[in-house]
Coordinates of C-alpha atoms in Angstrom, one line a residue:
M80 CA -15.2 17.7 11.1
R81 CA -13.3 19.8 13.9
I82 CA -10.7 17.5 15.5
L83 CA -8.5 18.1 18.2
V84 CA -5.2 16.0 18.6
T85 CA -3.5 16.0 21.9
G86 CA 0.2 15.3 21.9
G87 CA -0.2 16.4 18.2
T88 CA 3.7 17.2 17.9
G89 CA 4.7 13.6 19.3
Q90 CA 5.8 10.5 17.8
L91 CA 2.0 9.5 17.2
G92 CA 0.5 12.7 17.3
R93 CA 2.2 14.1 14.2
P94 CA 1.3 11.3 11.8
V95 CA -2.4 11.3 13.0
V96 CA -2.3 14.9 12.4
E97 CA -0.9 14.4 8.9
R98 CA -3.7 11.8 8.1
L99 CA -6.6 13.9 9.3
R100 CA -5.5 16.9 7.5
A101 CA -4.9 15.0 4.1
A102 CA -8.6 13.8 4.5
G103 CA -9.6 17.6 4.4
E104 CA -10.5 17.6 8.0
E105 CA -9.8 20.7 10.3
V106 CA -7.4 19.9 12.8
R107 CA -6.3 21.5 16.0
V108 CA -2.9 20.4 17.4
L109 CA -2.5 20.6 21.4
S110 CA 0.8 20.9 23.0
R111 CA 2.0 22.6 26.1
R112 CA 5.2 23.6 24.2
A113 CA 4.3 26.9 22.2
A114 CA 4.9 26.6 18.3
P115 CA 3.5 27.8 15.2
G116 CA 0.1 26.1 14.3
V117 CA -0.1 24.7 17.7
V118 CA -3.1 25.3 20.3
P119 CA -1.4 25.8 23.8
G120 CA -2.5 23.8 26.6
D121 CA -1.2 21.9 29.4
L122 CA -3.2 18.5 30.7
R123 CA -1.2 18.5 33.7
T124 CA -2.7 21.8 35.2
G125 CA -5.6 22.1 33.0
R126 CA -4.5 25.4 31.3
G127 CA -5.9 26.1 28.2
I128 CA -7.8 22.9 27.9
D129 CA -11.4 24.2 27.8
S130 CA -10.5 26.4 25.1
A131 CA -8.8 23.8 22.9
V132 CA -11.9 21.4 23.3
A133 CA -14.3 24.1 22.6
G134 CA -16.2 23.4 19.4
V135 CA -14.5 20.3 18.4
D136 CA -16.4 17.1 17.2
V137 CA -13.5 14.6 18.1
V138 CA -10.6 14.5 20.4
V139 CA -7.8 11.9 19.7
H140 CA -6.0 11.6 22.7
C141 CA -2.2 10.9 21.8
A142 CA -0.8 12.6 24.9
T143 CA 0.6 10.1 27.4
D144 CA 2.1 10.1 30.9
F145 CA 4.7 7.9 32.3
F146 CA 4.5 9.2 35.8
G147 CA 1.1 8.0 37.1
R148 CA -1.1 10.8 35.7
E149 CA -2.6 9.1 32.7
T150 CA -6.2 9.1 34.2
D151 CA -5.9 12.5 35.6
F152 CA -5.1 13.7 31.9
A153 CA -8.0 11.9 30.8
R154 CA -10.2 13.2 33.5
T155 CA -9.2 16.9 32.4
L156 CA -10.2 16.1 28.9
V157 CA -13.4 14.6 29.8
E158 CA -14.5 17.6 32.0
A159 CA -13.5 19.8 29.4
A160 CA -15.6 17.6 26.8
R161 CA -18.5 17.6 28.9
W162 CA -18.7 21.4 29.1
A163 CA -18.2 21.6 25.3
G164 CA -21.0 19.4 24.4
G165 CA -19.7 15.8 24.5
A166 CA -16.9 15.2 21.8
H167 CA -16.1 11.8 20.7
L168 CA -13.0 10.9 22.7
V169 CA -10.5 8.3 20.8
Y170 CA -8.0 7.1 23.1
V171 CA -4.6 5.1 22.4
S172 CA -3.9 2.1 24.7
I173 CA -1.6 -0.9 24.6
V174 CA -2.3 -4.6 23.9
G175 CA -2.2 -6.4 27.1
V176 CA -2.9 -3.7 29.5
D177 CA -5.2 -6.1 31.5
R178 CA -2.6 -8.9 31.3
V179 CA 0.8 -7.7 32.0
P180 CA 1.6 -6.3 35.6
L181 CA 3.4 -3.2 34.6
G182 CA 2.7 0.1 36.3
Y183 CA 2.2 2.1 33.1
Y184 CA 0.1 -0.7 31.8
R185 CA -2.2 -0.5 35.0
A186 CA -2.5 3.2 34.2
K187 CA -3.7 2.7 30.7
L188 CA -6.2 0.1 31.9
E189 CA -7.6 2.5 34.7
T190 CA -8.0 5.2 32.2
E191 CA -9.8 2.9 29.8
E192 CA -12.1 2.0 32.4
F193 CA -12.4 5.7 33.5
L194 CA -13.2 6.6 29.8
A195 CA -15.8 3.8 29.3
A196 CA -17.6 4.9 32.4
S197 CA -17.4 8.6 31.5
G198 CA -20.8 8.7 29.8
L199 CA -19.2 10.2 26.7
P200 CA -18.9 8.7 23.3
V201 CA -15.4 6.8 23.5
T202 CA -13.4 4.6 21.2
I203 CA -10.4 2.8 22.7
Q204 CA -7.6 1.5 20.5
R205 CA -5.1 -0.8 21.8
A206 CA -1.8 -1.2 19.8
T207 CA 1.3 -3.4 20.1
Q208 CA 4.6 -1.9 20.9
F209 CA 5.9 0.8 18.4
H210 CA 8.9 0.2 16.3
A211 CA 10.8 3.0 18.0
L212 CA 10.5 1.4 21.3
V213 CA 11.6 -1.8 20.5
R214 CA 14.6 -0.2 18.8
T215 CA 15.5 1.6 21.7
L216 CA 15.3 -1.5 24.0
F217 CA 17.8 -3.3 22.1
A218 CA 20.0 -0.4 20.7
G219 CA 21.5 0.3 24.5
A220 CA 22.4 -3.4 24.7
A221 CA 24.0 -3.5 21.2
R222 CA 26.8 -1.6 22.9
L223 CA 27.9 -4.6 25.2
P224 CA 30.3 -7.2 23.7
V225 CA 27.6 -9.9 24.3
V226 CA 23.8 -8.8 24.1
P227 CA 21.6 -10.5 26.4
V228 CA 17.9 -10.6 25.4
P229 CA 14.7 -12.1 27.2
R230 CA 13.2 -15.3 26.1
V231 CA 10.3 -13.2 24.7
S232 CA 8.4 -12.2 21.4
F233 CA 7.4 -8.8 20.1
Q234 CA 5.1 -7.6 17.6
P235 CA 6.3 -4.2 16.6
V236 CA 4.1 -1.8 14.8
D237 CA 4.9 1.4 12.9
V238 CA 3.2 4.6 14.3
R239 CA 2.4 5.5 10.6
D240 CA 0.3 2.3 10.4
V241 CA -1.3 3.3 13.9
A242 CA -2.0 6.7 12.9
G243 CA -4.1 5.6 9.8
R244 CA -6.3 3.5 12.0
L245 CA -6.9 6.2 14.5
A246 CA -7.6 8.7 11.7
E247 CA -10.3 6.1 10.4
L248 CA -11.8 5.6 13.9
A249 CA -11.8 9.6 14.5
L250 CA -13.9 10.0 11.3
G251 CA -16.2 7.0 12.3
D252 CA -18.9 6.5 14.9
P253 CA -17.9 5.9 18.4
A254 CA -17.0 2.0 18.9
G255 CA -16.2 1.4 22.4
R256 CA -13.2 -1.0 22.7
A257 CA -12.2 -1.5 19.1
E258 CA -10.4 -4.6 18.0
D259 CA -6.9 -4.8 18.9
F260 CA -4.4 -3.4 16.3
G261 CA -0.9 -5.3 15.9
G262 CA 2.3 -5.2 13.9
P263 CA 2.7 -7.3 10.9
E264 CA 4.8 -9.9 12.4
V265 CA 5.6 -11.8 15.6
L266 CA 9.3 -12.0 16.0
V267 CA 11.3 -13.4 19.1
A268 CA 13.5 -10.8 20.8
A269 CA 16.6 -12.5 19.3
E270 CA 15.8 -11.7 16.0
L271 CA 14.8 -8.3 16.6
A272 CA 18.2 -7.6 18.6
Q273 CA 20.1 -9.3 15.8
A274 CA 18.5 -6.8 13.4
V275 CA 19.1 -3.7 15.5
V276 CA 22.9 -4.8 15.9
E277 CA 23.3 -5.5 12.0
A278 CA 21.7 -1.9 11.4
S279 CA 24.5 -0.5 13.6
G280 CA 27.0 -2.0 11.7
R281 CA 28.3 -4.2 14.6
R282 CA 28.8 -7.8 15.2
R283 CA 27.6 -9.1 18.3
R284 CA 27.0 -12.4 19.9
I285 CA 23.0 -12.6 21.0
V286 CA 22.3 -14.7 24.1
P287 CA 18.5 -15.5 24.9
V288 CA 18.0 -15.3 28.8
S289 CA 14.9 -16.3 31.0
V290 CA 14.0 -13.4 33.4
P291 CA 12.4 -13.7 36.3
G292 CA 9.3 -11.4 37.7
E293 CA 5.6 -11.7 36.9
A294 CA 5.7 -9.2 34.3
F295 CA 8.3 -11.2 32.1
R296 CA 6.4 -14.2 32.7
A297 CA 3.3 -12.4 31.1
Y298 CA 5.4 -11.3 28.3
A299 CA 6.8 -14.8 27.8
G300 CA 3.3 -16.1 27.8
G301 CA 2.4 -13.5 24.7
G302 CA 0.1 -11.3 27.0
H303 CA 1.2 -8.3 25.0
L304 CA 0.8 -9.8 21.5
A305 CA -2.2 -9.9 19.1
P306 CA -1.2 -12.5 16.7
E307 CA -5.0 -12.5 15.2
H308 CA -4.4 -9.0 14.3
L309 CA -1.4 -8.6 11.9
D310 CA -2.7 -5.4 10.8
G311 CA 0.4 -3.2 10.1
K312 CA 1.9 -3.2 6.8
I313 CA 5.5 -1.7 7.7
T314 CA 7.8 -4.3 9.0
F315 CA 10.7 -3.7 11.7
A316 CA 13.2 -4.5 9.1
E317 CA 11.8 -1.7 6.7
Y318 CA 11.4 0.6 9.5
L319 CA 15.1 0.1 10.5
A320 CA 16.2 0.6 6.8
E321 CA 14.5 4.2 6.7
Q322 CA 16.2 5.4 9.8
A323 CA 18.2 8.5 8.7
D324 CA 19.9 8.5 12.3
A325 CA 20.9 4.9 12.1
G326 CA 24.4 6.4 12.8
V327 CA 23.6 7.0 16.2
L328 CA 24.1 3.2 16.8
R329 CA 27.6 3.1 15.1
Y330 CA 30.7 3.4 16.7
R331 CA 32.4 6.5 16.0
K332 CA 35.9 5.9 14.9
R333 CA 38.4 8.5 16.1

């Protein structure tokens, strides 16, 4: 099977490529940055996309955009896939895009709807927040004398676990909206913040706080969680223990 992975040099794309190649599949890696083994192409302009999609059976769309162009990227892929004969598109979305009123989530939902209406064979996989994102959220706050954390929970998932699911979906039949994929634990923010602080070698007081706003109300209500799908295997604590760059969270004594 010939498979194209957009964003194949990124945080999620890399392990997806590794999983597919380990399964013996022929994989093309799409990136706008030139590099050995990479097919050059730019979803922002469309440059090189037709050539990248030509002849592939599946496109795993791991590239994303935080500046309102998510659906435009998908539109570029769909147009190229139509010309190429209708490759199966596997799209990575986020649990709660239909429940949490954030701009990026709305863009993801709009893209889901666009793909579902495209007429092409499509699989949409929603996943909970990645470990790295949750770590980043609390790493900055861990530099403060007192660490305020919202009264919400998270269900962080490892990109390697998500990559495994995406590889399975890419090798299977189009599934439309697949079942949500969640991390192995639902933990309150204070627990996660404490784990990050301890990994940094610091001592900090963790203070749960209520945060106003519609989005945080949705988070507090669990709109971004999938507790019935504890699918991932790698816990947040295990992820933190593996980080070779844990020192970036530590004070540097002069």
